[in-house]
mmCIF file of C-alpha atoms in Angstrom:
data_model
loop_
_atom_site.group_PDB
_atom_site.id
_atom_site.type_symbol
_atom_site.label_atom_id
_atom_site.label_comp_id
_atom_site.label_asym_id
_atom_site.label_seq_id
_atom_site.Cartn_x
_atom_site.Cartn_y
_atom_site.Cartn_z
ATOM 1 C CA UNK A 689 0.053 -0.003 -0.022
ATOM 2 C CA UNK A 690 1.331 2.924 -1.021
ATOM 3 C CA UNK A 691 0.963 6.950 -0.759
ATOM 4 C CA UNK A 692 2.421 9.556 -2.763
ATOM 5 C CA UNK A 693 1.693 12.951 -1.089
ATOM 6 C CA UNK A 694 2.098 16.790 -2.075
ATOM 7 C CA UNK A 695 5.241 16.544 -0.117
ATOM 8 C CA UNK A 696 7.655 14.151 -1.089
ATOM 9 C CA UNK A 697 6.640 11.630 1.049
ATOM 10 C CA UNK A 698 6.314 7.878 0.943
ATOM 11 C CA UNK A 699 4.357 5.394 3.157
ATOM 12 C CA UNK A 700 4.476 1.667 3.177
ATOM 13 C CA UNK A 701 2.044 -0.540 5.460
ATOM 14 C CA UNK A 702 2.814 -3.960 6.005
ATOM 15 C CA UNK A 703 0.418 -5.925 8.403
ATOM 16 C CA UNK A 704 2.887 -8.616 10.118
ATOM 17 C CA UNK A 705 0.512 -10.521 12.137
ATOM 18 C CA UNK A 706 -2.322 -12.459 9.885
ATOM 19 C CA UNK A 707 -5.208 -12.982 11.862
ATOM 20 C CA UNK A 708 -8.228 -15.451 10.547
ATOM 21 C CA UNK A 709 -10.546 -12.368 10.560
ATOM 22 C CA UNK A 710 -10.056 -9.801 7.892
ATOM 23 C CA UNK A 711 -7.289 -7.034 8.702
ATOM 24 C CA UNK A 712 -8.400 -4.540 5.988
ATOM 25 C CA UNK A 713 -7.189 -0.980 6.752
ATOM 26 C CA UNK A 714 -10.142 1.055 8.264
ATOM 27 C CA UNK A 715 -10.298 4.716 6.705
ATOM 28 C CA UNK A 716 -7.932 7.360 7.743
ATOM 29 C CA UNK A 717 -9.974 10.298 7.169
ATOM 30 C CA UNK A 718 -10.126 12.256 10.066
ATOM 31 C CA UNK A 719 -13.395 14.115 10.856
ATOM 32 C CA UNK A 720 -12.017 17.707 11.679
ATOM 33 C CA UNK A 721 -15.590 19.053 11.090
ATOM 34 C CA UNK A 722 -16.782 17.178 14.393
ATOM 35 C CA UNK A 723 -14.330 19.702 16.055
ATOM 36 C CA UNK A 724 -15.557 22.967 14.766
ATOM 37 C CA UNK A 725 -15.728 25.466 17.477
ATOM 38 C CA UNK A 726 -13.644 23.208 19.908
ATOM 39 C CA UNK A 727 -10.372 24.105 21.508
ATOM 40 C CA UNK A 728 -7.666 21.285 22.129
ATOM 41 C CA UNK A 729 -5.210 21.890 24.631
ATOM 42 C CA UNK A 730 -2.161 19.750 24.273
ATOM 43 C CA UNK A 731 0.623 19.526 26.981
ATOM 44 C CA UNK A 732 3.765 17.896 26.363
ATOM 45 C CA UNK A 733 6.145 17.116 29.197
ATOM 46 C CA UNK A 734 9.734 16.096 28.660
ATOM 47 C CA UNK A 735 12.420 14.754 31.283
ATOM 48 C CA UNK A 736 15.686 14.652 29.882
ATOM 49 C CA UNK A 737 19.249 13.622 31.172
ATOM 50 C CA UNK A 738 21.996 15.957 29.797
ATOM 51 C CA UNK A 739 24.933 14.735 28.351
ATOM 52 C CA UNK A 740 27.661 14.076 30.601
ATOM 53 C CA UNK A 741 31.123 13.384 29.519
ATOM 54 C CA UNK A 742 33.286 12.239 32.283
ATOM 55 C CA UNK A 743 36.967 12.414 31.680
ATOM 56 C CA UNK A 744 38.862 9.121 32.444
ATOM 57 C CA UNK A 745 35.764 7.000 32.308
ATOM 58 C CA UNK A 746 33.831 6.160 35.507
ATOM 59 C CA UNK A 747 29.676 7.518 36.434
ATOM 60 C CA UNK A 748 28.897 11.097 36.509
ATOM 61 C CA UNK A 749 29.431 12.643 40.020
ATOM 62 C CA UNK A 750 26.847 11.862 42.582
ATOM 63 C CA UNK A 751 25.359 15.303 42.673
ATOM 64 C CA UNK A 752 24.768 14.932 39.112
ATOM 65 C CA UNK A 753 22.449 11.768 39.491
ATOM 66 C CA UNK A 754 19.858 13.517 41.487
ATOM 67 C CA UNK A 755 16.521 14.402 40.173
ATOM 68 C CA UNK A 756 17.938 18.179 39.949
ATOM 69 C CA UNK A 757 20.186 17.140 37.159
ATOM 70 C CA UNK A 758 17.232 16.067 34.913
ATOM 71 C CA UNK A 759 16.111 18.829 32.754
ATOM 72 C CA UNK A 760 12.002 19.168 32.762
ATOM 73 C CA UNK A 761 10.566 20.907 29.858
ATOM 74 C CA UNK A 762 6.365 21.437 29.554
ATOM 75 C CA UNK A 763 4.720 23.067 26.844
ATOM 76 C CA UNK A 764 1.176 24.139 26.538
ATOM 77 C CA UNK A 765 -0.574 24.463 23.337
ATOM 78 C CA UNK A 766 -3.849 25.324 21.951
ATOM 79 C CA UNK A 767 -5.331 24.299 18.629
ATOM 80 C CA UNK A 768 -8.647 25.292 17.610
ATOM 81 C CA UNK A 769 -10.503 24.225 14.623
ATOM 82 C CA UNK A 770 -13.457 26.525 12.778
ATOM 83 C CA UNK A 771 -15.410 25.614 9.475
ATOM 84 C CA UNK A 772 -16.755 28.329 7.136
ATOM 85 C CA UNK A 773 -18.763 27.227 4.076
ATOM 86 C CA UNK A 774 -16.348 24.200 2.862
ATOM 87 C CA UNK A 775 -13.210 25.573 4.215
ATOM 88 C CA UNK A 776 -11.713 24.315 7.475
ATOM 89 C CA UNK A 777 -9.166 26.394 9.430
ATOM 90 C CA UNK A 778 -7.015 25.237 12.292
ATOM 91 C CA UNK A 779 -5.346 27.867 14.562
ATOM 92 C CA UNK A 780 -2.273 26.879 17.019
ATOM 93 C CA UNK A 781 -0.631 28.964 19.409
ATOM 94 C CA UNK A 782 2.084 27.824 22.031
ATOM 95 C CA UNK A 783 0.395 29.302 25.047
ATOM 96 C CA UNK A 784 2.995 28.488 27.683
ATOM 97 C CA UNK A 785 6.668 27.213 28.641
ATOM 98 C CA UNK A 786 8.025 26.138 31.720
ATOM 99 C CA UNK A 787 11.527 24.722 31.943
ATOM 100 C CA UNK A 788 13.756 23.250 34.851
ATOM 101 C CA UNK A 789 17.301 22.846 34.124
ATOM 102 C CA UNK A 790 20.548 22.130 36.069
ATOM 103 C CA UNK A 791 22.847 25.579 36.232
ATOM 104 C CA UNK A 792 26.422 26.636 37.572
ATOM 105 C CA UNK A 793 24.722 27.300 41.023
ATOM 106 C CA UNK A 794 21.717 24.865 41.418
ATOM 107 C CA UNK A 795 18.468 24.438 39.373
ATOM 108 C CA UNK A 796 17.520 27.114 36.962
ATOM 109 C CA UNK A 797 13.736 27.789 36.206
ATOM 110 C CA UNK A 798 11.474 29.512 33.350
ATOM 111 C CA UNK A 799 7.806 29.930 33.409
ATOM 112 C CA UNK A 800 6.486 32.206 30.891
ATOM 113 C CA UNK A 801 3.398 32.742 32.833
ATOM 114 C CA UNK A 802 5.601 33.835 35.915
ATOM 115 C CA UNK A 803 8.565 35.208 34.542
ATOM 116 C CA UNK A 804 8.893 37.487 37.820
ATOM 117 C CA UNK A 805 9.756 34.105 39.456
ATOM 118 C CA UNK A 806 11.847 32.650 36.636
ATOM 119 C CA UNK A 807 15.834 32.478 37.650
ATOM 120 C CA UNK A 808 17.942 35.340 36.195
ATOM 121 C CA UNK A 809 19.366 34.335 32.993
ATOM 122 C CA UNK A 810 16.837 31.481 32.369
ATOM 123 C CA UNK A 811 15.387 32.861 29.419
ATOM 124 C CA UNK A 812 18.409 31.206 27.314
ATOM 125 C CA UNK A 813 16.684 27.999 28.037
ATOM 126 C CA UNK A 814 14.015 28.745 25.850
ATOM 127 C CA UNK A 815 15.390 31.218 23.074
ATOM 128 C CA UNK A 816 14.154 29.142 20.275
ATOM 129 C CA UNK A 817 10.634 29.273 21.350
ATOM 130 C CA UNK A 818 10.199 32.723 22.596
ATOM 131 C CA UNK A 819 9.884 33.824 18.899
ATOM 132 C CA UNK A 820 6.374 32.046 18.687
ATOM 133 C CA UNK A 821 5.228 32.128 22.249
ATOM 134 C CA UNK A 822 1.571 33.217 22.330
ATOM 135 C CA UNK A 823 1.712 33.875 18.415
ATOM 136 C CA UNK A 824 -1.476 32.365 16.594
ATOM 137 C CA UNK A 825 -0.607 30.614 13.011
ATOM 138 C CA UNK A 826 -3.486 29.940 11.005
ATOM 139 C CA UNK A 827 -3.894 27.252 8.644
ATOM 140 C CA UNK A 828 -6.576 26.428 5.830
ATOM 141 C CA UNK A 829 -7.875 23.427 3.837
ATOM 142 C CA UNK A 830 -10.225 22.556 1.528
ATOM 143 C CA UNK A 831 -9.072 18.851 0.847
ATOM 144 C CA UNK A 832 -6.738 16.810 3.391
ATOM 145 C CA UNK A 833 -3.594 19.468 3.069
ATOM 146 C CA UNK A 834 -3.234 21.912 5.472
ATOM 147 C CA UNK A 835 -1.733 25.246 4.167
ATOM 148 C CA UNK A 836 -0.518 28.630 5.425
ATOM 149 C CA UNK A 837 1.164 31.644 4.353
ATOM 150 C CA UNK A 838 2.388 32.643 7.791
ATOM 151 C CA UNK A 839 5.889 33.660 8.240
ATOM 152 C CA UNK A 840 5.985 31.859 11.498
ATOM 153 C CA UNK A 841 5.180 28.651 9.869
ATOM 154 C CA UNK A 842 8.480 26.980 10.085
ATOM 155 C CA UNK A 843 9.122 28.095 13.314
ATOM 156 C CA UNK A 844 6.027 26.883 15.029
ATOM 157 C CA UNK A 845 6.202 23.666 12.840
ATOM 158 C CA UNK A 846 9.840 22.543 13.782
ATOM 159 C CA UNK A 847 8.856 23.057 17.485
ATOM 160 C CA UNK A 848 5.505 21.222 17.515
ATOM 161 C CA UNK A 849 6.500 18.456 14.964
ATOM 162 C CA UNK A 850 9.691 17.769 17.104
ATOM 163 C CA UNK A 851 7.782 17.179 20.380
ATOM 164 C CA UNK A 852 6.109 13.891 18.816
ATOM 165 C CA UNK A 853 6.812 10.705 16.781
ATOM 166 C CA UNK A 854 5.981 10.916 13.229
ATOM 167 C CA UNK A 855 2.665 8.764 12.734
ATOM 168 C CA UNK A 856 1.147 8.705 9.531
ATOM 169 C CA UNK A 857 1.484 11.010 6.752
ATOM 170 C CA UNK A 858 -0.121 14.498 8.216
ATOM 171 C CA UNK A 859 2.832 15.748 10.075
ATOM 172 C CA UNK A 860 0.642 19.256 11.173
ATOM 173 C CA UNK A 861 -1.633 16.835 13.365
ATOM 174 C CA UNK A 862 1.140 14.769 14.869
ATOM 175 C CA UNK A 863 0.180 14.438 18.578
ATOM 176 C CA UNK A 864 -3.203 15.179 17.960
ATOM 177 C CA UNK A 865 -4.559 12.780 15.648
ATOM 178 C CA UNK A 866 -3.707 9.307 14.278
ATOM 179 C CA UNK A 867 -3.272 9.983 10.764
ATOM 180 C CA UNK A 868 -1.505 6.448 10.196
ATOM 181 C CA UNK A 869 -3.322 3.164 9.207
ATOM 182 C CA UNK A 870 -5.539 1.635 11.886
ATOM 183 C CA UNK A 871 -6.676 -2.224 10.805
ATOM 184 C CA UNK A 872 -10.353 -2.802 11.175
ATOM 185 C CA UNK A 873 -9.606 -5.699 13.712
ATOM 186 C CA UNK A 874 -8.575 -4.411 16.856
ATOM 187 C CA UNK A 875 -7.968 -7.772 18.494
ATOM 188 C CA UNK A 876 -5.152 -7.640 21.062
ATOM 189 C CA UNK A 877 -1.797 -8.623 19.712
ATOM 190 C CA UNK A 878 -2.555 -7.149 16.157
ATOM 191 C CA UNK A 879 0.699 -5.940 14.879
ATOM 192 C CA UNK A 880 1.495 -4.192 11.975
ATOM 193 C CA UNK A 881 4.547 -2.027 10.056
ATOM 194 C CA UNK A 882 4.682 1.347 8.738
ATOM 195 C CA UNK A 883 7.773 2.845 6.782
ATOM 196 C CA UNK A 884 7.478 6.526 5.838
ATOM 197 C CA UNK A 885 10.231 7.966 4.067
ATOM 198 C CA UNK A 886 10.628 11.600 3.804
ATOM 199 C CA UNK A 887 13.682 13.543 2.070
ATOM 200 C CA UNK A 888 15.460 13.842 5.647
ATOM 201 C CA UNK A 889 14.756 10.715 7.166
ATOM 202 C CA UNK A 890 13.446 7.286 7.209
ATOM 203 C CA UNK A 891 10.840 6.067 9.518
ATOM 204 C CA UNK A 892 9.740 2.592 10.602
ATOM 205 C CA UNK A 893 6.858 2.379 12.659
ATOM 206 C CA UNK A 894 5.639 -0.975 14.650
ATOM 207 C CA UNK A 895 2.337 -0.802 16.113
ATOM 208 C CA UNK A 896 0.689 -3.531 18.287
ATOM 209 C CA UNK A 897 -2.686 -3.588 19.614
ATOM 210 C CA UNK A 898 -2.534 -4.038 23.543
ATOM 211 C CA UNK A 899 -6.238 -3.641 24.160
ATOM 212 C CA UNK A 900 -9.601 -1.635 24.047
ATOM 213 C CA UNK A 901 -11.400 -0.457 27.160
ATOM 214 C CA UNK A 902 -14.900 1.242 26.134
ATOM 215 C CA UNK A 903 -14.019 3.625 23.117
ATOM 216 C CA UNK A 904 -10.478 4.190 23.795
ATOM 217 C CA UNK A 905 -7.753 1.779 21.830
ATOM 218 C CA UNK A 906 -4.034 1.277 23.408
ATOM 219 C CA UNK A 907 -1.205 0.988 20.837
ATOM 220 C CA UNK A 908 2.350 0.123 21.582
ATOM 221 C CA UNK A 909 4.483 1.803 19.383
ATOM 222 C CA UNK A 910 7.989 1.252 18.610
ATOM 223 C CA UNK A 911 9.235 4.212 16.335
ATOM 224 C CA UNK A 912 12.695 4.381 14.348
ATOM 225 C CA UNK A 913 13.826 7.585 12.759
ATOM 226 C CA UNK A 914 17.139 7.812 10.850
ATOM 227 C CA UNK A 915 18.415 10.612 9.369
ATOM 228 C CA UNK A 916 19.783 10.233 5.859
ATOM 229 C CA UNK A 917 22.069 13.071 5.694
ATOM 230 C CA UNK A 918 25.041 11.618 7.996
ATOM 231 C CA UNK A 919 27.796 9.597 7.287
ATOM 232 C CA UNK A 920 26.993 6.994 9.947
ATOM 233 C CA UNK A 921 23.665 5.520 10.717
ATOM 234 C CA UNK A 922 24.523 3.780 13.931
ATOM 235 C CA UNK A 923 22.889 0.610 15.858
ATOM 236 C CA UNK A 924 19.187 1.449 14.572
ATOM 237 C CA UNK A 925 19.922 -0.335 11.325
ATOM 238 C CA UNK A 926 18.071 1.484 8.908
ATOM 239 C CA UNK A 927 19.304 1.817 5.296
ATOM 240 C CA UNK A 928 19.633 4.953 3.431
ATOM 241 C CA UNK A 929 17.377 5.305 0.028
ATOM 242 C CA UNK A 930 19.024 4.187 -2.687
ATOM 243 C CA UNK A 931 20.195 6.830 -4.929
ATOM 244 C CA UNK A 932 20.147 9.481 -1.664
ATOM 245 C CA UNK A 933 23.864 10.604 -1.207
ATOM 246 C CA UNK A 934 24.890 10.882 2.596
ATOM 247 C CA UNK A 935 26.655 13.959 3.210
ATOM 248 C CA UNK A 936 29.910 14.404 5.328
ATOM 249 C CA UNK A 937 29.816 15.630 8.641
ATOM 250 C CA UNK A 938 30.465 19.512 8.866
ATOM 251 C CA UNK A 939 33.646 20.355 10.015
ATOM 252 C CA UNK A 940 32.809 22.389 13.052
ATOM 253 C CA UNK A 941 32.175 22.282 16.917
ATOM 254 C CA UNK A 942 28.484 21.209 18.206
ATOM 255 C CA UNK A 943 26.282 18.106 17.469
ATOM 256 C CA UNK A 944 24.349 16.286 15.236
ATOM 257 C CA UNK A 945 21.383 13.981 15.469
ATOM 258 C CA UNK A 946 21.628 10.818 13.553
ATOM 259 C CA UNK A 947 18.511 8.666 15.105
ATOM 260 C CA UNK A 948 15.759 8.913 17.399
ATOM 261 C CA UNK A 949 13.688 5.854 19.024
ATOM 262 C CA UNK A 950 10.332 6.460 20.452
ATOM 263 C CA UNK A 951 8.956 3.527 22.401
ATOM 264 C CA UNK A 952 5.601 3.455 24.797
ATOM 265 C CA UNK A 953 1.707 3.282 24.608
ATOM 266 C CA UNK A 954 -0.624 5.552 22.813
ATOM 267 C CA UNK A 955 -4.207 5.970 23.697
ATOM 268 C CA UNK A 956 -6.638 7.016 21.024
ATOM 269 C CA UNK A 957 -10.222 6.829 20.207
ATOM 270 C CA UNK A 958 -10.448 4.729 16.703
ATOM 271 C CA UNK A 959 -13.849 6.054 15.735
ATOM 272 C CA UNK A 960 -12.036 9.993 15.341
ATOM 273 C CA UNK A 961 -8.310 9.091 15.556
ATOM 274 C CA UNK A 962 -8.003 11.517 18.398
ATOM 275 C CA UNK A 963 -5.009 10.670 20.613
ATOM 276 C CA UNK A 964 -5.634 11.085 24.261
ATOM 277 C CA UNK A 965 -2.470 10.686 25.610
ATOM 278 C CA UNK A 966 0.953 9.062 24.567
ATOM 279 C CA UNK A 967 3.924 8.262 27.164
ATOM 280 C CA UNK A 968 6.959 7.215 25.631
ATOM 281 C CA UNK A 969 10.523 6.812 26.259
ATOM 282 C CA UNK A 970 12.801 8.635 23.912
ATOM 283 C CA UNK A 971 16.344 7.771 22.856
ATOM 284 C CA UNK A 972 18.506 10.022 20.542
ATOM 285 C CA UNK A 973 21.777 9.254 19.189
ATOM 286 C CA UNK A 974 24.062 12.261 18.267
ATOM 287 C CA UNK A 975 27.879 12.681 17.240
ATOM 288 C CA UNK A 976 29.735 15.334 19.321
ATOM 289 C CA UNK A 977 31.681 17.107 16.787
ATOM 290 C CA UNK A 978 35.133 18.842 17.561
ATOM 291 C CA UNK A 979 37.020 19.556 14.276
ATOM 292 C CA UNK A 980 37.354 16.274 12.223
ATOM 293 C CA UNK A 981 36.495 14.321 15.342
ATOM 294 C CA UNK A 982 32.910 12.616 15.835
ATOM 295 C CA UNK A 983 31.944 10.860 19.337
ATOM 296 C CA UNK A 984 28.731 9.136 19.581
ATOM 297 C CA UNK A 985 26.637 9.972 22.489
ATOM 298 C CA UNK A 986 23.233 8.797 23.374
ATOM 299 C CA UNK A 987 20.807 10.665 25.313
ATOM 300 C CA UNK A 988 17.485 9.371 27.134
ATOM 301 C CA UNK A 989 14.361 11.203 27.898
ATOM 302 C CA UNK A 990 10.770 10.317 28.690
ATOM 303 C CA UNK A 991 7.827 12.068 26.926
ATOM 304 C CA UNK A 992 4.178 12.459 28.133
ATOM 305 C CA UNK A 993 1.545 13.988 26.121
ATOM 306 C CA UNK A 994 -2.255 14.601 26.818
ATOM 307 C CA UNK A 995 -4.872 16.098 24.828
ATOM 308 C CA UNK A 996 -8.045 17.586 26.457
ATOM 309 C CA UNK A 997 -11.011 20.059 25.707
#
């Protein structure tokens, strides 16, 4: 099963477990019109252990192993839908940023709703988000494509989509709706695989139905994303697309991301594809670059997402 979309994305879906009952995929059309006039509040909360390089081997100092050394990043988003004639609109806004991170003299804190209580200099923790904070970006759709000419489009999408694993073809609703294929048969244990090929990455998602309670379906997700513009792909072992050259690492200081892996659970409403919550472990593999030297590093985090009205 293949989809060729407006943006060069290819999706392949494979059913790995064949049951006696039909596993035909159900429609992935999301009934956005049902949400006209409603506002969805999304909270995305990260807990990340910063990278620590210990000279001479060994473990990080005991002080760095406490909860004070964990970075906590919570974002609150608002997404509203409206409909006029046959046109749907989506309005998105980053409402609040709350960050706690280790600092040279103790934890640093920033809260965009209580800046007077924030630690001096803590704004640097959220510099990449302040440009879009409390700025509304509107998208319009007459089909399944969401479009906008807003100058902040790239800034808001980079932050929004980076929060969530890529599930299906519609990037703008990642984290809100399950735009992937869902089999009609929702028997626990049913497993299927999806491959999403984008210009910058190849993503393999493996889904397993864990259970159904009322109108809520729980899926187990293992998502592996490998970026294709690196000269080392690492142990996630996805292969680059044929014909896509792999660019050498830049000669500079800094880091590059090679791969991400998300693993955990998603709870959704299969009738509307609305995602109620996600609880995921996130593993990011990077290369720390210093001139011609590239050192692999792994960073672990947890991601908790809730959507509510």
